[in-house]
C-alpha atoms as one frame of an Amber mdcrd trajectory, in Angstrom:
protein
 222.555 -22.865 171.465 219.507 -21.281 171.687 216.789 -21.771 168.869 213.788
 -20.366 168.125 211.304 -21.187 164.567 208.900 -17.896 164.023 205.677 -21.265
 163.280 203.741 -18.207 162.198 205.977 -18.143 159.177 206.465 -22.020 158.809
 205.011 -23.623 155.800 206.124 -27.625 157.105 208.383 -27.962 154.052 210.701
 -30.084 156.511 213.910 -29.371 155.109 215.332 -28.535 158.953 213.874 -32.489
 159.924 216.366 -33.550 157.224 219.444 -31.508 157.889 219.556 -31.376 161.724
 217.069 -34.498 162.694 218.620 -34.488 166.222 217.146 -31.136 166.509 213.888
 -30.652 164.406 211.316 -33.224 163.587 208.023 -33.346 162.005 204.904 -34.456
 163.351 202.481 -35.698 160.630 202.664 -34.038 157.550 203.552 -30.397 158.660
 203.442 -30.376 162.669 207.256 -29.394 163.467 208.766 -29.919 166.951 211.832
 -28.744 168.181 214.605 -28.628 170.727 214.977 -24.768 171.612 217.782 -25.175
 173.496 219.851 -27.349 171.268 223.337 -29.108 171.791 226.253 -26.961 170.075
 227.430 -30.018 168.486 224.787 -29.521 166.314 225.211 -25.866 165.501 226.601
 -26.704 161.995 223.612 -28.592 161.115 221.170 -25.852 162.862 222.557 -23.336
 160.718 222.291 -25.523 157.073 218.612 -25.568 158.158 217.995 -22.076 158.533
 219.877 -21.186 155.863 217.304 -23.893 153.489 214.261 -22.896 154.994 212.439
 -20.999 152.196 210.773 -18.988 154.578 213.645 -18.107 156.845 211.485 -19.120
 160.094 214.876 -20.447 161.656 216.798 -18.120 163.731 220.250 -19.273 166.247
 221.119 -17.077 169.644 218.814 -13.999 168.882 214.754 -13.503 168.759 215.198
 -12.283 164.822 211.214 -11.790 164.192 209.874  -8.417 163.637 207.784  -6.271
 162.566 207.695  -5.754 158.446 209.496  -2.561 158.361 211.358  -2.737 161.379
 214.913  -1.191 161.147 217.371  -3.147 162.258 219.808  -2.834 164.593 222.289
  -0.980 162.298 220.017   1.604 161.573 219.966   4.712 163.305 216.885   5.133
 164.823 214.051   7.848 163.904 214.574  11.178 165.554 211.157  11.932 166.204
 211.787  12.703 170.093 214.213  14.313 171.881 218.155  12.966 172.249 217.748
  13.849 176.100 215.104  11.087 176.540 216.876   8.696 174.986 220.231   8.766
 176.682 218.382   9.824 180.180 214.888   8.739 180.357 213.579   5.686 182.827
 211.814   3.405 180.768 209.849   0.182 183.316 208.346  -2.201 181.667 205.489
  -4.458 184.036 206.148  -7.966 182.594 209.229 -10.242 181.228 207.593 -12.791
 179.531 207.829 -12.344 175.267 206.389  -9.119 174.907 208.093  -7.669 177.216
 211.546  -8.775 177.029 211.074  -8.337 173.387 210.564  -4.644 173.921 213.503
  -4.419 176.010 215.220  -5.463 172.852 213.644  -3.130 170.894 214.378  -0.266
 172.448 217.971  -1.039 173.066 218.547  -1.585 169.202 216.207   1.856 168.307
 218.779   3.632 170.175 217.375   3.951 173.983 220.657   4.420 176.437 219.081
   5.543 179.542 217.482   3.342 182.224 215.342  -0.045 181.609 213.748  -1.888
 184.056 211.878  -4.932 183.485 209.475  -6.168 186.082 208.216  -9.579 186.013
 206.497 -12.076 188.960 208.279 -14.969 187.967 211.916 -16.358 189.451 213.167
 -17.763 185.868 214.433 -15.964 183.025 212.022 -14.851 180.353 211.064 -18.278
 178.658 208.747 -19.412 175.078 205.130 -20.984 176.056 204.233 -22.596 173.213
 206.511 -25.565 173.673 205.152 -26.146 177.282 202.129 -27.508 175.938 203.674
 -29.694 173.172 207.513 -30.651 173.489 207.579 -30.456 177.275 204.688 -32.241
 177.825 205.567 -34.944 175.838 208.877 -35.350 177.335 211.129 -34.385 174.413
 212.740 -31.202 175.756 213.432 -30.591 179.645 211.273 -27.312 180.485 214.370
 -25.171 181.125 215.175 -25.551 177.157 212.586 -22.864 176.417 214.334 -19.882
 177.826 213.933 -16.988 175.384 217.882 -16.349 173.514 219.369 -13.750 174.994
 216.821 -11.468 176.340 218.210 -11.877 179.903 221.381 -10.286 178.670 219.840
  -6.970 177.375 221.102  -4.335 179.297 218.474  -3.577 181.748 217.588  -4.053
 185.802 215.520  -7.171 185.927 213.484  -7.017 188.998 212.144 -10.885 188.746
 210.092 -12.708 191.135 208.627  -8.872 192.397 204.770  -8.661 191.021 203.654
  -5.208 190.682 200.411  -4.372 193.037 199.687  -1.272 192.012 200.355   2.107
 189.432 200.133   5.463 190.435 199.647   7.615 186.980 200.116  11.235 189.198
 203.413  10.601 190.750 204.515   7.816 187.821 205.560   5.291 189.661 205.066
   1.492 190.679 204.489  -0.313 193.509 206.073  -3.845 194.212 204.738  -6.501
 196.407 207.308  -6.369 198.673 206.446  -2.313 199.212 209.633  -1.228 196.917
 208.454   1.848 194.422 209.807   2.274 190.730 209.796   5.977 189.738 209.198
   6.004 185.590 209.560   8.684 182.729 207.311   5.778 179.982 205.607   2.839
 180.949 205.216  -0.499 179.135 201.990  -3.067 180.782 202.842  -6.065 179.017
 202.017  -8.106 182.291 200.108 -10.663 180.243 197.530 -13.335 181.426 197.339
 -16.331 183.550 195.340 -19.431 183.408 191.648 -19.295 184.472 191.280 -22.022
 187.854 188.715 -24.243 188.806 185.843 -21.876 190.450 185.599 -24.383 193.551
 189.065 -23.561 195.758 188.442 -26.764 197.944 188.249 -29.089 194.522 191.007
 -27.210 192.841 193.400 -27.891 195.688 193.307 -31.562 194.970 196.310 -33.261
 194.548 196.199 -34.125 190.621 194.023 -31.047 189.616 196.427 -28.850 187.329
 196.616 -25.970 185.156 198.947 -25.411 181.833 200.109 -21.488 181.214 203.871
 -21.500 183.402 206.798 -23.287 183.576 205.940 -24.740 186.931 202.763 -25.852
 185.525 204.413 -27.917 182.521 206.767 -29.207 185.023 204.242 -30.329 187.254
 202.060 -32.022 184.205 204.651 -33.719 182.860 205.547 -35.118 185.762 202.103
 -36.657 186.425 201.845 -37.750 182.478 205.140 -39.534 183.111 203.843 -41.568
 186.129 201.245 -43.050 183.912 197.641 -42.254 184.899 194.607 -44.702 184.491
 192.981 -41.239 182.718 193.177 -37.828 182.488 190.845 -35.415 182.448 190.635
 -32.320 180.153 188.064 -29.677 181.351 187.808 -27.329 178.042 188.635 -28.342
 174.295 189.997 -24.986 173.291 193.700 -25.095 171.584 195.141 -25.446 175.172
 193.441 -28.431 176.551 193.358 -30.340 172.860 196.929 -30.196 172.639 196.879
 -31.666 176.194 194.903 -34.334 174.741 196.844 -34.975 172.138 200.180 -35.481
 174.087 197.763 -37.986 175.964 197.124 -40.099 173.140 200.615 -39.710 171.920
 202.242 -40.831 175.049 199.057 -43.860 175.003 197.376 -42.217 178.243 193.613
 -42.258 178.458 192.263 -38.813 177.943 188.418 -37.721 178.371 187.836 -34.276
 176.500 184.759 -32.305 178.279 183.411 -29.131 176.717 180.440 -27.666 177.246
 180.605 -25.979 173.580 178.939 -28.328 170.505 182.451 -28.900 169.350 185.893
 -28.456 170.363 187.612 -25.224 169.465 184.227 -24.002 168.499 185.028 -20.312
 170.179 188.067 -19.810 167.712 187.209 -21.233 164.650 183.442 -21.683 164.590
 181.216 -24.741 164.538 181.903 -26.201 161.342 185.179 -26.018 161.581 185.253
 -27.172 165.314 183.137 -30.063 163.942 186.426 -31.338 161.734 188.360 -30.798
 165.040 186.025 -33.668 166.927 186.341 -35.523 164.307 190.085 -35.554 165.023
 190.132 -36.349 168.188 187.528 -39.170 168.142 189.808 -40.357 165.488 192.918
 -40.207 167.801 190.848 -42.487 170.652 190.109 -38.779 172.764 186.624 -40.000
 174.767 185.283 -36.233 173.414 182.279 -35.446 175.086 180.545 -32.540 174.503
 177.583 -30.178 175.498 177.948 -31.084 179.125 179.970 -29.672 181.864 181.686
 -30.629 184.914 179.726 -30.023 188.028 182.100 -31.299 190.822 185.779 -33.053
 190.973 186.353 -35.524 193.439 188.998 -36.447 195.665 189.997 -39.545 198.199
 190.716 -39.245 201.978 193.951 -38.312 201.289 193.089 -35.250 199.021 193.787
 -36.842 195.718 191.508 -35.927 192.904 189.955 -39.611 191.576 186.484 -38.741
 189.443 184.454 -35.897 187.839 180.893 -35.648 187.678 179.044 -34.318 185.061
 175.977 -32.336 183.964 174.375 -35.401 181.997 174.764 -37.996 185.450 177.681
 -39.608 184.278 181.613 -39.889 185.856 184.563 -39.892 184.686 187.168 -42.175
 186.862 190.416 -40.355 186.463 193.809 -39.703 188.306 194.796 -36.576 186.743
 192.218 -33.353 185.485 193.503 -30.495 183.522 191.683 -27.062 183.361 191.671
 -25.396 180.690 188.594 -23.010 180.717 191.131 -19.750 179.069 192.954 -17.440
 180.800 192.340 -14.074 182.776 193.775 -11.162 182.038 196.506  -9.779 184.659
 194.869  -5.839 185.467 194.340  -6.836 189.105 196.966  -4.759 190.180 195.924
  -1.543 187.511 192.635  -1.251 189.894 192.010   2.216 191.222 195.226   3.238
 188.724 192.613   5.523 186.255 193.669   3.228 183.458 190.624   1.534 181.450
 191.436  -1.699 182.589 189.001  -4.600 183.163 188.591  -8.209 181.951 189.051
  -8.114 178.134 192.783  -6.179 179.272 193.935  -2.708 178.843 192.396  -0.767
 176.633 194.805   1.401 173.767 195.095   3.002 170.649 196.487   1.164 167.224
 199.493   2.544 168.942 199.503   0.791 171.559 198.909   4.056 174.007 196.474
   3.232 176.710 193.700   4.758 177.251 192.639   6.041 180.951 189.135   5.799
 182.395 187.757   8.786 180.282 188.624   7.040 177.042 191.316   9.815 176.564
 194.857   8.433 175.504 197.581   8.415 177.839 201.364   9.789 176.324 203.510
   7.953 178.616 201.685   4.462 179.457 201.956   1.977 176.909 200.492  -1.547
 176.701 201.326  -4.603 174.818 200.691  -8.653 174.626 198.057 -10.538 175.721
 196.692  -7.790 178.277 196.216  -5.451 175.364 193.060  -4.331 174.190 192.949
  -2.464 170.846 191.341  -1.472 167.472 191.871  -2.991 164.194 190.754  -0.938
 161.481 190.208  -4.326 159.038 187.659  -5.920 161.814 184.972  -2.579 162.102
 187.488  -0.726 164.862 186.340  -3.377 166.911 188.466  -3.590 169.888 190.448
  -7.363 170.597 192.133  -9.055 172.971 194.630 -11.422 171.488 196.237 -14.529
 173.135 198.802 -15.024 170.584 202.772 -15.140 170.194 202.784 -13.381 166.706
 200.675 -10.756 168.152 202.898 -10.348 171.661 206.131 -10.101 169.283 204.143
  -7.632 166.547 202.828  -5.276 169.016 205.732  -5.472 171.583 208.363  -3.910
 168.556 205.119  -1.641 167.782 205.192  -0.051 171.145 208.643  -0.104 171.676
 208.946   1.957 168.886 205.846   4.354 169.401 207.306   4.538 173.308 210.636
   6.650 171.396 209.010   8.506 168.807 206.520  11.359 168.409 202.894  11.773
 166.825 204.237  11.692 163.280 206.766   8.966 163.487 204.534   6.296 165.574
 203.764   2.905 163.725 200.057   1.908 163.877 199.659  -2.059 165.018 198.143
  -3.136 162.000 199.422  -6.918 162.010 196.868  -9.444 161.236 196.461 -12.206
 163.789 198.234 -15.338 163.117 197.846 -18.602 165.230 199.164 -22.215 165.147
 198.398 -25.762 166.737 200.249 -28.764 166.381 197.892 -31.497 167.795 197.215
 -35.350 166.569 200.114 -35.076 163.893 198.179 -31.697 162.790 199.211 -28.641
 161.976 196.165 -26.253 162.270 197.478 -22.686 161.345 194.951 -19.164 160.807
 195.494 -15.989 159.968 192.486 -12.797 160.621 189.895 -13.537 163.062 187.384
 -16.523 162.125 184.921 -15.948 164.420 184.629 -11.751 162.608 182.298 -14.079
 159.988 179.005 -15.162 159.249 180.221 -17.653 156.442 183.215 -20.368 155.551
 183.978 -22.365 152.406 186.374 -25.185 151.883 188.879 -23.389 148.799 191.253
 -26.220 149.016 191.850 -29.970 149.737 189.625 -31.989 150.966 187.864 -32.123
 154.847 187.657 -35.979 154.685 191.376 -35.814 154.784 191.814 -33.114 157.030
 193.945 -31.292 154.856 192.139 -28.172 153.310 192.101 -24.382 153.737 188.800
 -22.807 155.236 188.061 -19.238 153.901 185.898 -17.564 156.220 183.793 -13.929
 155.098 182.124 -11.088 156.442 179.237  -9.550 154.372 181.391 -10.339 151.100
 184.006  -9.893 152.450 187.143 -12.003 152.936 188.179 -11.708 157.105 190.219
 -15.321 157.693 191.535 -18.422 156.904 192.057 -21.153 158.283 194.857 -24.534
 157.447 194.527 -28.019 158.455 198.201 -29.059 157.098 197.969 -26.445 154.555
 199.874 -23.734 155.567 201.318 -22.939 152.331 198.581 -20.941 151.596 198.214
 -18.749 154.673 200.150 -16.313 153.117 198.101 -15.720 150.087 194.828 -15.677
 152.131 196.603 -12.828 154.754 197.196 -10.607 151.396 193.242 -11.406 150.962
 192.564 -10.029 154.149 194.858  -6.896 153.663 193.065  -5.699 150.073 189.408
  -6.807 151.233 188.882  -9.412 148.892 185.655 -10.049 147.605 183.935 -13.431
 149.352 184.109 -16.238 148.507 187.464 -15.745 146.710 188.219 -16.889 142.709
 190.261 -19.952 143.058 191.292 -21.837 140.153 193.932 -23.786 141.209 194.620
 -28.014 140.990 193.655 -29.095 144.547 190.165 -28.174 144.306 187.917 -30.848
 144.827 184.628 -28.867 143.812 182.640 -26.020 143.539 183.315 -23.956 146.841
 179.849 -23.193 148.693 179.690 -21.197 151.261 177.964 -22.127 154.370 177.242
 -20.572 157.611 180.547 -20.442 159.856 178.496 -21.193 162.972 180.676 -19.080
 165.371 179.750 -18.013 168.919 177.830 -14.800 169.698 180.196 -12.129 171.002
 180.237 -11.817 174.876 180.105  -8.115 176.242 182.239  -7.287 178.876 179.287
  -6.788 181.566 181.052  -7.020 184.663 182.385  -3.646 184.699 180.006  -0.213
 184.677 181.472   2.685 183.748 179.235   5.955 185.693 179.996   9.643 184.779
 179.570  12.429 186.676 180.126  16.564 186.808 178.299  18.966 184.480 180.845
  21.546 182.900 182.561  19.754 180.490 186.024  20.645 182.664 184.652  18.302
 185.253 182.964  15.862 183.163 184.315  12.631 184.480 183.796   9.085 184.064
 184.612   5.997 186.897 184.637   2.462 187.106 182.143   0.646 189.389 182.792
  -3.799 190.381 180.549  -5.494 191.051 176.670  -5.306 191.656 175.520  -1.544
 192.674
């Protein structure tokens, strides 16, 4: 019985921990785990939970989360294209992981009949990430529990373990690794990203040096958590590697954080918010050090990795190192394709429509998920690149849609961001984008406690918020957000513990995308033309 719990909708009430405790369980006060793939003896007591939840985050056998205003499957779809494309089109999409098998299922229930083929690198069926890094790791749920409900069965040709090399716009068509070509009418890019490695190939092949973004990966972790290291060590303290530390200190394994920032998670929430986050790790027993770096890992005549040293002279003796430095975006195999592809992704429209390397839009080449670059109106137009499963699931139905529709029946992707965190019993929820701020104010609870809600604003302007076992409120703040709120926000509720005071959020400087240069050429503007240049010139 497959389950999955939309967390961007989960408020920790707990009410599935009581009705189905073989299945759901809470973490602190509002960090829920669960088994995904749960035993159908318990399907009775799966299905009192969902039906409790307030919030209807539970859903049984079918990936239930959409869009707000989303038909569903019983309606008929818009006719804003042509029956003919719809019952004979190709549609391919490049990438079976969440977005894109959950545009597959899109455009089966909008009414697509012709061909769908879904392209993806990996052997295993289309499976969740989020609970690799936190009930995999800690050994509650084999990895093979988080395969995605259903999405295998949608009627489509899954071409899995075949990574696409390469995209030819002209003839429409894409090449395969093993030299197979997929002829297309529409294309989806939902091909997604994978995690950043260790720069130096001859220290990253070290037996014990691991990365956490697949299934393998998890495996492979868990694996080495479970043989009980002297240490690990975590290379990064974004949301990644501090959920790696804390299934560490939950399973009572040494951990030793490094991050060259001030403060962990200081790139996604800003410094003093990151500064709360140090606090609880330090609190957890998480050796946090940061402001240094790692220069060089270490390995034994037998090639396995045994100590780190760092930027300030110091070591760290450990068995097992984890790098988590982010991810990079998969365009690799877009290069020389005429899309604008580079590091921050592919670059679209609000409707998901990418654009090609004039900047002009592009009416049969979609993009969606973590490779997607693209404007939100609320943050300036200012293009993003999100890593997140609410936005993969929001923008995948959004170009799904847009991919069977015409100019005045397309959806814009308007959704705000929404992230979560369970880590050290604590769940750390946002909606908007905190670092789009120059100040935060505590509007609820109290920091000493960890428990609070951190407003964040933009020139008087409300543009986030962020929960530390609050998430009750992210709701309210996200309507905030919507109606541009003034900043700070009236509050005059019972859980405020003073006057709110805004302070500077302390968040990172934005980084330009300098390593491509775009060079145009031509005169007449029928020849004006633009081109990507790599590298230095």
């Amino acid at each position: 019985m497959r389950v999955i719990v939309d967390l961007t909708r989960c408020q920790g009430y707990g009410q599935c921990a009581f009705l189905a405790p073989e299945v759901f369980a809470m973490r602190g006060e509002e960090a829920l785990v669960y088994d995904p793939d749960a035993d159908d003896a318990q399907r009775e007591h799966v299905l009192r939970a969902a039906a409790a939840c307030p919030v209807q985050a539970i859903h049984v056998e079918w990936m239930a989360i959409q869009h707000k205003g989303m038909r569903t499957a019983a309606a008929r779809p818009p006719r804003g294209d042509d029956d003919g494309f719809r019952k004979t089109g190709h549609i391919v999409i490049v990438g079976a992981s969440l977005a894109g098998g959950r545009a597959a299922g899109v455009l089966r229930r909008e009414g697509f009949t012709g061909a769908l083929t879904v392209i993806g690198d990996e052997l295993y069926e289309p499976y969740d990430r989020p609970p690799l890094s936190k009930q995999v790791l800690a050994g509650r749920v084999p990895a093979d529990h988080t395969l995605l409900p259903h999405l295998s069965e949608i009627e489509a040709e899954w071409l899995s373990g075949a990574p696409a090399t390469g995209l030819d716009l002209v003839a429409k068509r894409v090449t395969l690794a093993d030299g197979r070509e997929v002829p297309f009418d529409r294309l989806l890019i939902a091909t997604g990203a994978r995690a950043r490695p260790w720069p130096n190939e001859a220290e990253a092949a070290l037996d014990g040096v691991l990365a956490l973004r697949t299934m393998d990966e998890a495996i492979g972790l868990r694996e080495c958590l479970a043989a009980g290291p002297r240490r690990v060590l975590v290379i990064g303290a974004g949301f990644t590697g501090s959920e790696v530390a804390s299934v560490c200190r939950e399973l009572d394994v040494p951990v030793t954080v490094v991050e060259r920032g001030p403060a962990p998670l200081v790139g996604a929430l800003g410094g003093v918010i990151g500064a709360v986050a140090a606090d609880l790790q330090r609190a957890h027993g998480v050796d946090l050090r940061c402001g240094v770096t790692v220069e060089a890992l270490e390995g034994d005549a037998d090639g396995r990795f045994r100590s780190a040293q760092l930027s300030d002279g110091t070591t760290v003796e450990a068995d097992v190192a984890i790098v988590a430095l982010g991810a990079i975006r998969n365009v690799e195999w877009l290069e020389d394709s005429g899309l604008a592809a580079g590091v921050w992704g592919v670059a679209c429209d609000a409707g998901c429509r990418a654009f090609d390397i004039n900047g002009l839009v592009t009416d049969d080449v979609f993009v969606a998920g973590d490779v997607a670059r693209f404007p939100h109106p609320i943050y300036s137009y200012q293009f993003m690149a999100l890593e997140h499963w609410g936005n993969a699931v929001a923008q995948a139905e959004i170009a799904a849609h847009n991919m069977l529709s015409d100019q005045m029946h397309r959806w814009p992707h308007l959704s705000l961001p929404i992230f979560w965190s369970n880590q050290f019993g604590t769940n750390i929820k946002s909606v908007g984008v905190p670092t789009f701020a120059d100040e935060v104010a505590i509007a609820h609870g109290s920091v000493a406690e960890r428990r609070f809600v951190a407003v964040y604003g933009n020139q008087g302007r409300v543009t986030a918020a962020v929960t530390f076992d609050q998430a009750m409120w992210l709701e309210h703040y996200q309507h905030l957000i919507e109606r541009a709120a003034p900043f700070p926000p009236a509050s005059h509720t019972a859980d405020r513990r003073g006057p709110m005071i805004p302070v500077p959020a302390e968040v990172p400087e934005r980084i330009e995308a300098t390593q491509v240069t775009v060079v145009v050429t031509g005169h007449d503007p029928a020849e004006r033309r633009a081109s990507l240049v790599r590298g230095n010139r």
